[in-house]
């Protein structure tokens, strides 16, 4: 649960800024067989797939008596509440009230709905201010996870940290030379640096002045109706073909002390080089990358947002 505070701006930030797309669940965690209940972005959300496999999402509260819709039956384009059989469709409209057909609730639209897109092995929701927004803006993702010129792996985990601490961490190139110094690809570079900021079309790049291609030297933050971050890690030849290792990151609040962490690990590869790298990644490199992430997790879970120094 996300606690409220005396600061209205802080309350908004803790829940995630409205009118943006957010990743909420890896595709593999939602099957046709059973709806999923997900607390995220200050909501409790029911997600399910229809008979064609398309994902849908509404707030996980039956408008009749408040029972979780996610515990009910999946009827394709709607969920049936397990308590009294009320049926709510993917637009938030009540389609049937078995115990009282034709009542005021029947045909009304009291339930918040969420627009859904499924891309890059992840389910994205639009966190609209309007609970029944007719059409959301386009979901614009970085090319590293949409272009056929790149190959990527999704990495998902949950950390006991304010999601903003993870954003800070990824925007901070200096920590790589210290926290990750023993990593197989982050042992080089200066431990003292001057930083510069460069504006981009959708955000900015924050980087070490005069150092590129040595370590975790820069980080990009972008807002394309979706907040995402990007960085590159130089790779030795033993890391296989494809040049630098790209990381795309997105971070979402579950509650005050828990967040959803989405990373895509990407390289610009096609053909046999793509196959070679994917084999090498699953057999050798993935464990090393989890080791680096674990260093971040341990450090961030020990930091309270209110105690940070800027």
PDB file of C-alpha atoms in Angstrom:
ATOM      1  CA  UNK A   1       0.000   0.000   0.000  1.00  0.00           C
ATOM      2  CA  UNK A   2       1.190   3.529  -0.788  1.00  0.00           C
ATOM      3  CA  UNK A   3       0.801   5.847   2.204  1.00  0.00           C
ATOM      4  CA  UNK A   4      -0.411   9.427   1.747  1.00  0.00           C
ATOM      5  CA  UNK A   5       1.577  12.393   3.033  1.00  0.00           C
ATOM      6  CA  UNK A   6       1.058  16.089   3.744  1.00  0.00           C
ATOM      7  CA  UNK A   7       2.793  16.956   0.464  1.00  0.00           C
ATOM      8  CA  UNK A   8       0.432  16.557  -2.545  1.00  0.00           C
ATOM      9  CA  UNK A   9       3.329  16.579  -5.026  1.00  0.00           C
ATOM     10  CA  UNK A  10       5.041  13.782  -3.120  1.00  0.00           C
ATOM     11  CA  UNK A  11       1.800  11.782  -3.175  1.00  0.00           C
ATOM     12  CA  UNK A  12       1.646  12.061  -6.973  1.00  0.00           C
ATOM     13  CA  UNK A  13       5.288  11.111  -7.435  1.00  0.00           C
ATOM     14  CA  UNK A  14       5.049   8.123  -5.088  1.00  0.00           C
ATOM     15  CA  UNK A  15       2.270   6.644  -7.232  1.00  0.00           C
ATOM     16  CA  UNK A  16       3.802   7.470 -10.598  1.00  0.00           C
ATOM     17  CA  UNK A  17       3.010  10.474 -12.783  1.00  0.00           C
ATOM     18  CA  UNK A  18      -0.347  10.270 -14.535  1.00  0.00           C
ATOM     19  CA  UNK A  19      -0.989  10.157 -18.275  1.00  0.00           C
ATOM     20  CA  UNK A  20       2.032   8.050 -19.100  1.00  0.00           C
ATOM     21  CA  UNK A  21       2.562   4.464 -20.212  1.00  0.00           C
ATOM     22  CA  UNK A  22       4.150   2.079 -17.708  1.00  0.00           C
ATOM     23  CA  UNK A  23       5.335  -1.526 -17.875  1.00  0.00           C
ATOM     24  CA  UNK A  24       3.408  -3.523 -15.276  1.00  0.00           C
ATOM     25  CA  UNK A  25       3.944  -7.242 -15.883  1.00  0.00           C
ATOM     26  CA  UNK A  26       6.121  -9.580 -17.951  1.00  0.00           C
ATOM     27  CA  UNK A  27       3.995 -11.265 -20.620  1.00  0.00           C
ATOM     28  CA  UNK A  28       4.991 -14.695 -19.326  1.00  0.00           C
ATOM     29  CA  UNK A  29       3.264 -13.998 -15.991  1.00  0.00           C
ATOM     30  CA  UNK A  30      -0.217 -13.679 -17.532  1.00  0.00           C
ATOM     31  CA  UNK A  31      -1.902 -16.755 -19.027  1.00  0.00           C
ATOM     32  CA  UNK A  32      -5.346 -17.365 -20.511  1.00  0.00           C
ATOM     33  CA  UNK A  33      -6.182 -19.776 -17.714  1.00  0.00           C
ATOM     34  CA  UNK A  34      -6.276 -17.362 -14.784  1.00  0.00           C
ATOM     35  CA  UNK A  35      -6.607 -13.594 -14.173  1.00  0.00           C
ATOM     36  CA  UNK A  36      -3.844 -11.879 -12.207  1.00  0.00           C
ATOM     37  CA  UNK A  37      -4.235  -9.247  -9.494  1.00  0.00           C
ATOM     38  CA  UNK A  38      -1.472  -6.638  -9.493  1.00  0.00           C
ATOM     39  CA  UNK A  39      -0.878  -3.789  -7.038  1.00  0.00           C
ATOM     40  CA  UNK A  40       0.999  -1.093  -8.915  1.00  0.00           C
ATOM     41  CA  UNK A  41       0.835   2.680  -9.567  1.00  0.00           C
ATOM     42  CA  UNK A  42      -1.408   3.134  -6.519  1.00  0.00           C
ATOM     43  CA  UNK A  43      -4.067   0.767  -7.895  1.00  0.00           C
ATOM     44  CA  UNK A  44      -5.109  -2.821  -7.487  1.00  0.00           C
ATOM     45  CA  UNK A  45      -5.528  -4.031 -11.069  1.00  0.00           C
ATOM     46  CA  UNK A  46      -7.048  -7.189 -12.542  1.00  0.00           C
ATOM     47  CA  UNK A  47      -5.339  -8.383 -15.724  1.00  0.00           C
ATOM     48  CA  UNK A  48      -6.501 -11.224 -17.941  1.00  0.00           C
ATOM     49  CA  UNK A  49      -6.329 -12.594 -21.479  1.00  0.00           C
ATOM     50  CA  UNK A  50      -9.282 -13.200 -23.761  1.00  0.00           C
ATOM     51  CA  UNK A  51      -9.698 -16.314 -25.906  1.00  0.00           C
ATOM     52  CA  UNK A  52      -7.389 -14.850 -28.570  1.00  0.00           C
ATOM     53  CA  UNK A  53      -4.661 -14.108 -26.028  1.00  0.00           C
ATOM     54  CA  UNK A  54      -5.139 -10.332 -25.938  1.00  0.00           C
ATOM     55  CA  UNK A  55      -4.463  -8.739 -22.545  1.00  0.00           C
ATOM     56  CA  UNK A  56      -7.011  -6.547 -20.740  1.00  0.00           C
ATOM     57  CA  UNK A  57      -6.988  -4.632 -17.444  1.00  0.00           C
ATOM     58  CA  UNK A  58      -9.513  -2.998 -15.109  1.00  0.00           C
ATOM     59  CA  UNK A  59      -9.395  -1.943 -11.475  1.00  0.00           C
ATOM     60  CA  UNK A  60      -9.704  -5.065  -9.338  1.00  0.00           C
ATOM     61  CA  UNK A  61     -12.881  -4.149  -7.459  1.00  0.00           C
ATOM     62  CA  UNK A  62     -16.383  -5.257  -8.384  1.00  0.00           C
ATOM     63  CA  UNK A  63     -18.619  -2.139  -8.435  1.00  0.00           C
ATOM     64  CA  UNK A  64     -21.351  -4.092  -6.634  1.00  0.00           C
ATOM     65  CA  UNK A  65     -19.755  -5.033  -3.291  1.00  0.00           C
ATOM     66  CA  UNK A  66     -16.037  -4.502  -3.890  1.00  0.00           C
ATOM     67  CA  UNK A  67     -14.968  -8.132  -4.234  1.00  0.00           C
ATOM     68  CA  UNK A  68     -11.824  -8.800  -6.326  1.00  0.00           C
ATOM     69  CA  UNK A  69     -12.774  -9.384  -9.946  1.00  0.00           C
ATOM     70  CA  UNK A  70      -9.499 -11.256 -10.404  1.00  0.00           C
ATOM     71  CA  UNK A  71     -10.862 -14.120  -8.269  1.00  0.00           C
ATOM     72  CA  UNK A  72     -13.752 -14.653 -10.654  1.00  0.00           C
ATOM     73  CA  UNK A  73     -14.242 -16.409 -13.961  1.00  0.00           C
ATOM     74  CA  UNK A  74     -12.587 -15.263 -17.183  1.00  0.00           C
ATOM     75  CA  UNK A  75     -15.367 -14.888 -19.764  1.00  0.00           C
ATOM     76  CA  UNK A  76     -13.125 -13.605 -22.553  1.00  0.00           C
ATOM     77  CA  UNK A  77     -13.826  -9.899 -22.944  1.00  0.00           C
ATOM     78  CA  UNK A  78     -15.096  -9.648 -19.349  1.00  0.00           C
ATOM     79  CA  UNK A  79     -14.638 -10.951 -15.812  1.00  0.00           C
ATOM     80  CA  UNK A  80     -17.409 -12.427 -13.671  1.00  0.00           C
ATOM     81  CA  UNK A  81     -17.256 -11.448  -9.997  1.00  0.00           C
ATOM     82  CA  UNK A  82     -17.090 -14.548  -7.759  1.00  0.00           C
ATOM     83  CA  UNK A  83     -19.355 -12.961  -5.120  1.00  0.00           C
ATOM     84  CA  UNK A  84     -22.656 -12.329  -6.951  1.00  0.00           C
ATOM     85  CA  UNK A  85     -21.801 -13.048 -10.584  1.00  0.00           C
ATOM     86  CA  UNK A  86     -21.713  -9.424 -11.768  1.00  0.00           C
ATOM     87  CA  UNK A  87     -19.935  -9.222 -15.139  1.00  0.00           C
ATOM     88  CA  UNK A  88     -17.576  -6.323 -15.927  1.00  0.00           C
ATOM     89  CA  UNK A  89     -16.028  -5.976 -19.389  1.00  0.00           C
ATOM     90  CA  UNK A  90     -12.642  -4.624 -20.473  1.00  0.00           C
ATOM     91  CA  UNK A  91     -14.045  -1.080 -20.862  1.00  0.00           C
ATOM     92  CA  UNK A  92     -15.207  -0.998 -17.225  1.00  0.00           C
ATOM     93  CA  UNK A  93     -18.870  -1.438 -18.171  1.00  0.00           C
ATOM     94  CA  UNK A  94     -21.216  -3.710 -16.208  1.00  0.00           C
ATOM     95  CA  UNK A  95     -22.595  -6.165 -18.740  1.00  0.00           C
ATOM     96  CA  UNK A  96     -24.756  -8.295 -16.453  1.00  0.00           C
ATOM     97  CA  UNK A  97     -26.177  -8.310 -12.911  1.00  0.00           C
ATOM     98  CA  UNK A  98     -27.661 -11.819 -12.541  1.00  0.00           C
ATOM     99  CA  UNK A  99     -29.363 -11.159  -9.206  1.00  0.00           C
ATOM    100  CA  UNK A 100     -31.063  -7.937 -10.337  1.00  0.00           C
ATOM    101  CA  UNK A 101     -31.226  -7.578 -14.130  1.00  0.00           C
ATOM    102  CA  UNK A 102     -32.081  -4.090 -15.347  1.00  0.00           C
ATOM    103  CA  UNK A 103     -31.051  -2.424 -12.091  1.00  0.00           C
ATOM    104  CA  UNK A 104     -29.189   0.901 -11.954  1.00  0.00           C
ATOM    105  CA  UNK A 105     -25.813  -0.875 -11.941  1.00  0.00           C
ATOM    106  CA  UNK A 106     -26.633  -2.912 -15.052  1.00  0.00           C
ATOM    107  CA  UNK A 107     -25.210  -1.138 -18.117  1.00  0.00           C
ATOM    108  CA  UNK A 108     -23.338   1.498 -16.114  1.00  0.00           C
ATOM    109  CA  UNK A 109     -19.603   2.077 -16.397  1.00  0.00           C
ATOM    110  CA  UNK A 110     -18.277   2.579 -12.843  1.00  0.00           C
ATOM    111  CA  UNK A 111     -15.021   0.633 -13.075  1.00  0.00           C
ATOM    112  CA  UNK A 112     -11.688   2.197 -14.053  1.00  0.00           C
ATOM    113  CA  UNK A 113     -10.242   0.627 -17.185  1.00  0.00           C
ATOM    114  CA  UNK A 114      -6.671   0.675 -18.463  1.00  0.00           C
ATOM    115  CA  UNK A 115      -5.531   0.718 -22.078  1.00  0.00           C
ATOM    116  CA  UNK A 116      -3.134  -2.140 -22.727  1.00  0.00           C
ATOM    117  CA  UNK A 117      -0.278  -2.706 -25.154  1.00  0.00           C
ATOM    118  CA  UNK A 118       1.917  -5.788 -25.225  1.00  0.00           C
ATOM    119  CA  UNK A 119       5.389  -5.294 -26.692  1.00  0.00           C
ATOM    120  CA  UNK A 120       8.913  -6.591 -26.051  1.00  0.00           C
ATOM    121  CA  UNK A 121       7.688  -9.403 -23.755  1.00  0.00           C
ATOM    122  CA  UNK A 122       5.963  -6.937 -21.416  1.00  0.00           C
ATOM    123  CA  UNK A 123       2.404  -5.724 -20.757  1.00  0.00           C
ATOM    124  CA  UNK A 124       2.169  -1.920 -20.673  1.00  0.00           C
ATOM    125  CA  UNK A 125      -0.741   0.065 -19.188  1.00  0.00           C
ATOM    126  CA  UNK A 126      -1.651   3.704 -19.702  1.00  0.00           C
ATOM    127  CA  UNK A 127      -2.070   5.414 -16.319  1.00  0.00           C
ATOM    128  CA  UNK A 128      -4.758   7.889 -17.381  1.00  0.00           C
ATOM    129  CA  UNK A 129      -6.262  10.640 -15.255  1.00  0.00           C
ATOM    130  CA  UNK A 130      -9.593   9.939 -16.992  1.00  0.00           C
ATOM    131  CA  UNK A 131     -10.820   6.491 -15.823  1.00  0.00           C
ATOM    132  CA  UNK A 132     -12.520   5.928 -19.186  1.00  0.00           C
ATOM    133  CA  UNK A 133     -10.131   7.618 -21.611  1.00  0.00           C
ATOM    134  CA  UNK A 134     -11.228   6.710 -25.127  1.00  0.00           C
ATOM    135  CA  UNK A 135      -7.837   6.730 -26.845  1.00  0.00           C
ATOM    136  CA  UNK A 136      -4.355   6.989 -25.281  1.00  0.00           C
ATOM    137  CA  UNK A 137      -1.309   8.472 -27.013  1.00  0.00           C
ATOM    138  CA  UNK A 138       0.975   6.178 -28.957  1.00  0.00           C
ATOM    139  CA  UNK A 139       3.312   3.963 -26.969  1.00  0.00           C
ATOM    140  CA  UNK A 140       6.786   4.937 -28.224  1.00  0.00           C
ATOM    141  CA  UNK A 141       9.589   2.601 -27.175  1.00  0.00           C
ATOM    142  CA  UNK A 142      13.354   2.861 -27.746  1.00  0.00           C
ATOM    143  CA  UNK A 143      14.597   1.128 -30.883  1.00  0.00           C
ATOM    144  CA  UNK A 144      16.775  -1.259 -28.880  1.00  0.00           C
ATOM    145  CA  UNK A 145      13.689  -3.271 -27.887  1.00  0.00           C
ATOM    146  CA  UNK A 146      11.597  -2.852 -31.047  1.00  0.00           C
ATOM    147  CA  UNK A 147      13.993  -2.856 -34.012  1.00  0.00           C
ATOM    148  CA  UNK A 148      14.827  -6.144 -35.797  1.00  0.00           C
ATOM    149  CA  UNK A 149      18.407  -4.840 -35.900  1.00  0.00           C
ATOM    150  CA  UNK A 150      18.671  -5.510 -32.156  1.00  0.00           C
ATOM    151  CA  UNK A 151      18.393  -8.653 -30.070  1.00  0.00           C
ATOM    152  CA  UNK A 152      17.252  -8.318 -26.461  1.00  0.00           C
ATOM    153  CA  UNK A 153      16.458 -10.232 -23.288  1.00  0.00           C
ATOM    154  CA  UNK A 154      13.984  -9.047 -20.667  1.00  0.00           C
ATOM    155  CA  UNK A 155      15.173  -9.050 -17.076  1.00  0.00           C
ATOM    156  CA  UNK A 156      12.451  -8.547 -14.435  1.00  0.00           C
ATOM    157  CA  UNK A 157      12.722  -8.330 -10.661  1.00  0.00           C
ATOM    158  CA  UNK A 158      11.223  -6.521  -7.677  1.00  0.00           C
ATOM    159  CA  UNK A 159      13.306  -4.517  -5.213  1.00  0.00           C
ATOM    160  CA  UNK A 160      12.463  -3.288  -1.726  1.00  0.00           C
ATOM    161  CA  UNK A 161      13.188   0.301  -2.650  1.00  0.00           C
ATOM    162  CA  UNK A 162      11.412   3.478  -3.707  1.00  0.00           C
ATOM    163  CA  UNK A 163      11.303   3.322  -7.517  1.00  0.00           C
ATOM    164  CA  UNK A 164      12.863   6.792  -7.685  1.00  0.00           C
ATOM    165  CA  UNK A 165      16.016   5.461  -6.061  1.00  0.00           C
ATOM    166  CA  UNK A 166      16.394   3.055  -8.988  1.00  0.00           C
ATOM    167  CA  UNK A 167      15.940   5.911 -11.467  1.00  0.00           C
ATOM    168  CA  UNK A 168      18.627   7.853  -9.589  1.00  0.00           C
ATOM    169  CA  UNK A 169      20.927   4.847  -9.639  1.00  0.00           C
ATOM    170  CA  UNK A 170      20.682   4.332 -13.393  1.00  0.00           C
ATOM    171  CA  UNK A 171      21.145   8.066 -14.008  1.00  0.00           C
ATOM    172  CA  UNK A 172      24.409   8.000 -12.009  1.00  0.00           C
ATOM    173  CA  UNK A 173      27.434   6.894 -14.096  1.00  0.00           C
ATOM    174  CA  UNK A 174      29.851   7.459 -11.215  1.00  0.00           C
ATOM    175  CA  UNK A 175      28.619   4.560  -9.091  1.00  0.00           C
ATOM    176  CA  UNK A 176      29.779   2.020 -11.685  1.00  0.00           C
ATOM    177  CA  UNK A 177      33.463   2.702 -10.992  1.00  0.00           C
ATOM    178  CA  UNK A 178      32.923   1.946  -7.298  1.00  0.00           C
ATOM    179  CA  UNK A 179      30.000  -0.415  -6.687  1.00  0.00           C
ATOM    180  CA  UNK A 180      30.687  -2.488  -9.805  1.00  0.00           C
ATOM    181  CA  UNK A 181      34.475  -2.187  -9.891  1.00  0.00           C
ATOM    182  CA  UNK A 182      34.971  -5.956  -9.720  1.00  0.00           C
ATOM    183  CA  UNK A 183      32.544  -6.578 -12.567  1.00  0.00           C
ATOM    184  CA  UNK A 184      33.920  -8.258 -15.684  1.00  0.00           C
ATOM    185  CA  UNK A 185      33.177  -5.137 -17.771  1.00  0.00           C
ATOM    186  CA  UNK A 186      33.337  -2.200 -15.325  1.00  0.00           C
ATOM    187  CA  UNK A 187      36.847  -2.195 -13.915  1.00  0.00           C
ATOM    188  CA  UNK A 188      38.194   0.673 -16.040  1.00  0.00           C
ATOM    189  CA  UNK A 189      37.802   4.450 -16.045  1.00  0.00           C
ATOM    190  CA  UNK A 190      38.261   7.461 -13.796  1.00  0.00           C
ATOM    191  CA  UNK A 191      36.895   7.529 -10.260  1.00  0.00           C
ATOM    192  CA  UNK A 192      36.809  11.326 -10.346  1.00  0.00           C
ATOM    193  CA  UNK A 193      35.039  13.177 -13.132  1.00  0.00           C
ATOM    194  CA  UNK A 194      33.261  16.313 -14.269  1.00  0.00           C
ATOM    195  CA  UNK A 195      29.756  15.727 -15.608  1.00  0.00           C
ATOM    196  CA  UNK A 196      27.919  17.456 -18.442  1.00  0.00           C
ATOM    197  CA  UNK A 197      24.292  17.349 -19.577  1.00  0.00           C
ATOM    198  CA  UNK A 198      23.177  17.339 -23.217  1.00  0.00           C
ATOM    199  CA  UNK A 199      19.552  17.865 -24.259  1.00  0.00           C
ATOM    200  CA  UNK A 200      17.955  15.322 -26.604  1.00  0.00           C
ATOM    201  CA  UNK A 201      14.642  15.315 -28.483  1.00  0.00           C
ATOM    202  CA  UNK A 202      12.843  13.595 -25.611  1.00  0.00           C
ATOM    203  CA  UNK A 203      15.067  14.199 -22.593  1.00  0.00           C
ATOM    204  CA  UNK A 204      18.763  14.472 -21.838  1.00  0.00           C
ATOM    205  CA  UNK A 205      22.074  12.615 -21.575  1.00  0.00           C
ATOM    206  CA  UNK A 206      24.157  12.875 -18.396  1.00  0.00           C
ATOM    207  CA  UNK A 207      27.793  11.855 -18.922  1.00  0.00           C
ATOM    208  CA  UNK A 208      31.384  11.983 -17.756  1.00  0.00           C
ATOM    209  CA  UNK A 209      33.184  14.704 -19.651  1.00  0.00           C
ATOM    210  CA  UNK A 210      35.922  13.322 -21.900  1.00  0.00           C
ATOM    211  CA  UNK A 211      35.238   9.638 -21.199  1.00  0.00           C
ATOM    212  CA  UNK A 212      33.313   7.424 -23.599  1.00  0.00           C
ATOM    213  CA  UNK A 213      33.575   3.722 -24.310  1.00  0.00           C
ATOM    214  CA  UNK A 214      35.515   2.954 -21.122  1.00  0.00           C
ATOM    215  CA  UNK A 215      32.939   2.093 -18.449  1.00  0.00           C
ATOM    216  CA  UNK A 216      29.372   3.043 -17.578  1.00  0.00           C
ATOM    217  CA  UNK A 217      30.149   6.574 -18.819  1.00  0.00           C
ATOM    218  CA  UNK A 218      26.741   8.069 -19.618  1.00  0.00           C
ATOM    219  CA  UNK A 219      23.031   7.645 -19.065  1.00  0.00           C
ATOM    220  CA  UNK A 220      20.048   8.861 -21.089  1.00  0.00           C
ATOM    221  CA  UNK A 221      16.634   9.757 -19.655  1.00  0.00           C
ATOM    222  CA  UNK A 222      13.677  10.086 -22.037  1.00  0.00           C
ATOM    223  CA  UNK A 223       9.957  10.852 -21.869  1.00  0.00           C
ATOM    224  CA  UNK A 224       8.032   9.576 -24.909  1.00  0.00           C
ATOM    225  CA  UNK A 225       4.706   9.328 -23.027  1.00  0.00           C
ATOM    226  CA  UNK A 226       6.708   6.610 -21.279  1.00  0.00           C
ATOM    227  CA  UNK A 227       9.684   7.187 -18.986  1.00  0.00           C
ATOM    228  CA  UNK A 228      12.736   5.129 -19.941  1.00  0.00           C
ATOM    229  CA  UNK A 229      16.485   5.181 -19.438  1.00  0.00           C
ATOM    230  CA  UNK A 230      19.317   3.914 -21.584  1.00  0.00           C
ATOM    231  CA  UNK A 231      23.000   3.268 -21.083  1.00  0.00           C
ATOM    232  CA  UNK A 232      25.817   1.354 -22.764  1.00  0.00           C
ATOM    233  CA  UNK A 233      28.503  -0.850 -21.259  1.00  0.00           C
ATOM    234  CA  UNK A 234      31.696  -1.506 -23.296  1.00  0.00           C
ATOM    235  CA  UNK A 235      32.192  -5.219 -23.804  1.00  0.00           C
ATOM    236  CA  UNK A 236      35.425  -7.199 -24.205  1.00  0.00           C
ATOM    237  CA  UNK A 237      35.790  -9.537 -27.187  1.00  0.00           C
ATOM    238  CA  UNK A 238      35.116 -12.465 -24.858  1.00  0.00           C
ATOM    239  CA  UNK A 239      31.562 -11.121 -24.584  1.00  0.00           C
ATOM    240  CA  UNK A 240      30.844 -12.203 -28.149  1.00  0.00           C
ATOM    241  CA  UNK A 241      29.874 -10.193 -31.252  1.00  0.00           C
ATOM    242  CA  UNK A 242      27.814  -7.024 -31.290  1.00  0.00           C
ATOM    243  CA  UNK A 243      29.867  -4.224 -29.795  1.00  0.00           C
ATOM    244  CA  UNK A 244      28.645  -2.331 -26.743  1.00  0.00           C
ATOM    245  CA  UNK A 245      26.007  -3.819 -24.478  1.00  0.00           C
ATOM    246  CA  UNK A 246      22.846  -1.670 -24.342  1.00  0.00           C
ATOM    247  CA  UNK A 247      20.555  -1.582 -21.314  1.00  0.00           C
ATOM    248  CA  UNK A 248      17.032  -0.127 -21.370  1.00  0.00           C
ATOM    249  CA  UNK A 249      15.460   0.425 -17.957  1.00  0.00           C
ATOM    250  CA  UNK A 250      11.969   1.269 -16.666  1.00  0.00           C
ATOM    251  CA  UNK A 251      10.937   1.384 -12.995  1.00  0.00           C
ATOM    252  CA  UNK A 252       7.449   1.441 -11.495  1.00  0.00           C
ATOM    253  CA  UNK A 253       6.123   1.861  -7.921  1.00  0.00           C
ATOM    254  CA  UNK A 254       4.337  -1.088  -6.318  1.00  0.00           C
ATOM    255  CA  UNK A 255       4.225   0.545  -2.881  1.00  0.00           C
ATOM    256  CA  UNK A 256       6.357   2.872  -0.739  1.00  0.00           C
ATOM    257  CA  UNK A 257       9.115   0.297  -0.327  1.00  0.00           C
ATOM    258  CA  UNK A 258       8.709  -2.012  -3.304  1.00  0.00           C
ATOM    259  CA  UNK A 259       9.124  -1.377  -7.021  1.00  0.00           C
ATOM    260  CA  UNK A 260       8.993  -3.277 -10.294  1.00  0.00           C
ATOM    261  CA  UNK A 261      12.333  -3.250 -12.115  1.00  0.00           C
ATOM    262  CA  UNK A 262      12.323  -3.876 -15.876  1.00  0.00           C
ATOM    263  CA  UNK A 263      15.590  -4.122 -17.801  1.00  0.00           C
ATOM    264  CA  UNK A 264      16.128  -5.163 -21.388  1.00  0.00           C
ATOM    265  CA  UNK A 265      19.671  -6.242 -22.244  1.00  0.00           C
ATOM    266  CA  UNK A 266      20.308  -5.560 -25.911  1.00  0.00           C
ATOM    267  CA  UNK A 267      22.927  -5.764 -28.634  1.00  0.00           C
ATOM    268  CA  UNK A 268      22.787  -4.680 -32.307  1.00  0.00           C
ATOM    269  CA  UNK A 269      22.953  -8.076 -34.029  1.00  0.00           C
ATOM    270  CA  UNK A 270      21.305 -10.096 -36.775  1.00  0.00           C
ATOM    271  CA  UNK A 271      21.796 -13.487 -38.422  1.00  0.00           C
ATOM    272  CA  UNK A 272      24.310 -15.978 -37.061  1.00  0.00           C
ATOM    273  CA  UNK A 273      25.906 -13.349 -34.826  1.00  0.00           C
ATOM    274  CA  UNK A 274      22.565 -12.861 -33.100  1.00  0.00           C
ATOM    275  CA  UNK A 275      22.246 -16.621 -32.558  1.00  0.00           C
ATOM    276  CA  UNK A 276      25.808 -16.830 -31.234  1.00  0.00           C
ATOM    277  CA  UNK A 277      25.294 -14.006 -28.767  1.00  0.00           C
ATOM    278  CA  UNK A 278      21.960 -15.327 -27.510  1.00  0.00           C
ATOM    279  CA  UNK A 279      23.551 -18.715 -26.852  1.00  0.00           C
ATOM    280  CA  UNK A 280      26.522 -17.122 -25.084  1.00  0.00           C
ATOM    281  CA  UNK A 281      24.276 -14.863 -23.039  1.00  0.00           C
ATOM    282  CA  UNK A 282      22.112 -17.673 -21.672  1.00  0.00           C
ATOM    283  CA  UNK A 283      25.066 -19.953 -20.990  1.00  0.00           C
ATOM    284  CA  UNK A 284      27.593 -17.538 -19.509  1.00  0.00           C
ATOM    285  CA  UNK A 285      26.829 -13.814 -19.465  1.00  0.00           C
ATOM    286  CA  UNK A 286      23.403 -13.749 -17.833  1.00  0.00           C
ATOM    287  CA  UNK A 287      24.694 -14.929 -14.446  1.00  0.00           C
ATOM    288  CA  UNK A 288      27.279 -12.125 -14.460  1.00  0.00           C
ATOM    289  CA  UNK A 289      24.638  -9.533 -15.205  1.00  0.00           C
ATOM    290  CA  UNK A 290      22.456 -10.762 -12.355  1.00  0.00           C
ATOM    291  CA  UNK A 291      25.498 -10.425 -10.099  1.00  0.00           C
ATOM    292  CA  UNK A 292      25.828  -6.744 -11.059  1.00  0.00           C
ATOM    293  CA  UNK A 293      22.100  -6.154 -10.500  1.00  0.00           C
ATOM    294  CA  UNK A 294      22.372  -7.779  -7.094  1.00  0.00           C
ATOM    295  CA  UNK A 295      25.024  -5.230  -6.127  1.00  0.00           C
ATOM    296  CA  UNK A 296      22.586  -2.445  -7.034  1.00  0.00           C
ATOM    297  CA  UNK A 297      19.693  -4.102  -5.200  1.00  0.00           C
ATOM    298  CA  UNK A 298      21.610  -4.561  -1.948  1.00  0.00           C
ATOM    299  CA  UNK A 299      22.839  -0.953  -2.004  1.00  0.00           C
ATOM    300  CA  UNK A 300      19.439   0.581  -2.815  1.00  0.00           C
ATOM    301  CA  UNK A 301      17.426  -1.510  -0.374  1.00  0.00           C
ATOM    302  CA  UNK A 302      19.551  -0.006   2.385  1.00  0.00           C
ATOM    303  CA  UNK A 303      18.643   3.584   1.445  1.00  0.00           C
ATOM    304  CA  UNK A 304      15.462   5.397   2.501  1.00  0.00           C
ATOM    305  CA  UNK A 305      14.182   7.977   0.006  1.00  0.00           C
ATOM    306  CA  UNK A 306      13.723  10.579   2.735  1.00  0.00           C
ATOM    307  CA  UNK A 307      17.361  10.184   3.872  1.00  0.00           C
ATOM    308  CA  UNK A 308      19.004  10.690   0.475  1.00  0.00           C
ATOM    309  CA  UNK A 309      21.283  13.651  -0.203  1.00  0.00           C
ATOM    310  CA  UNK A 310      21.173  15.475  -3.537  1.00  0.00           C
TER     311      UNK A 310
END
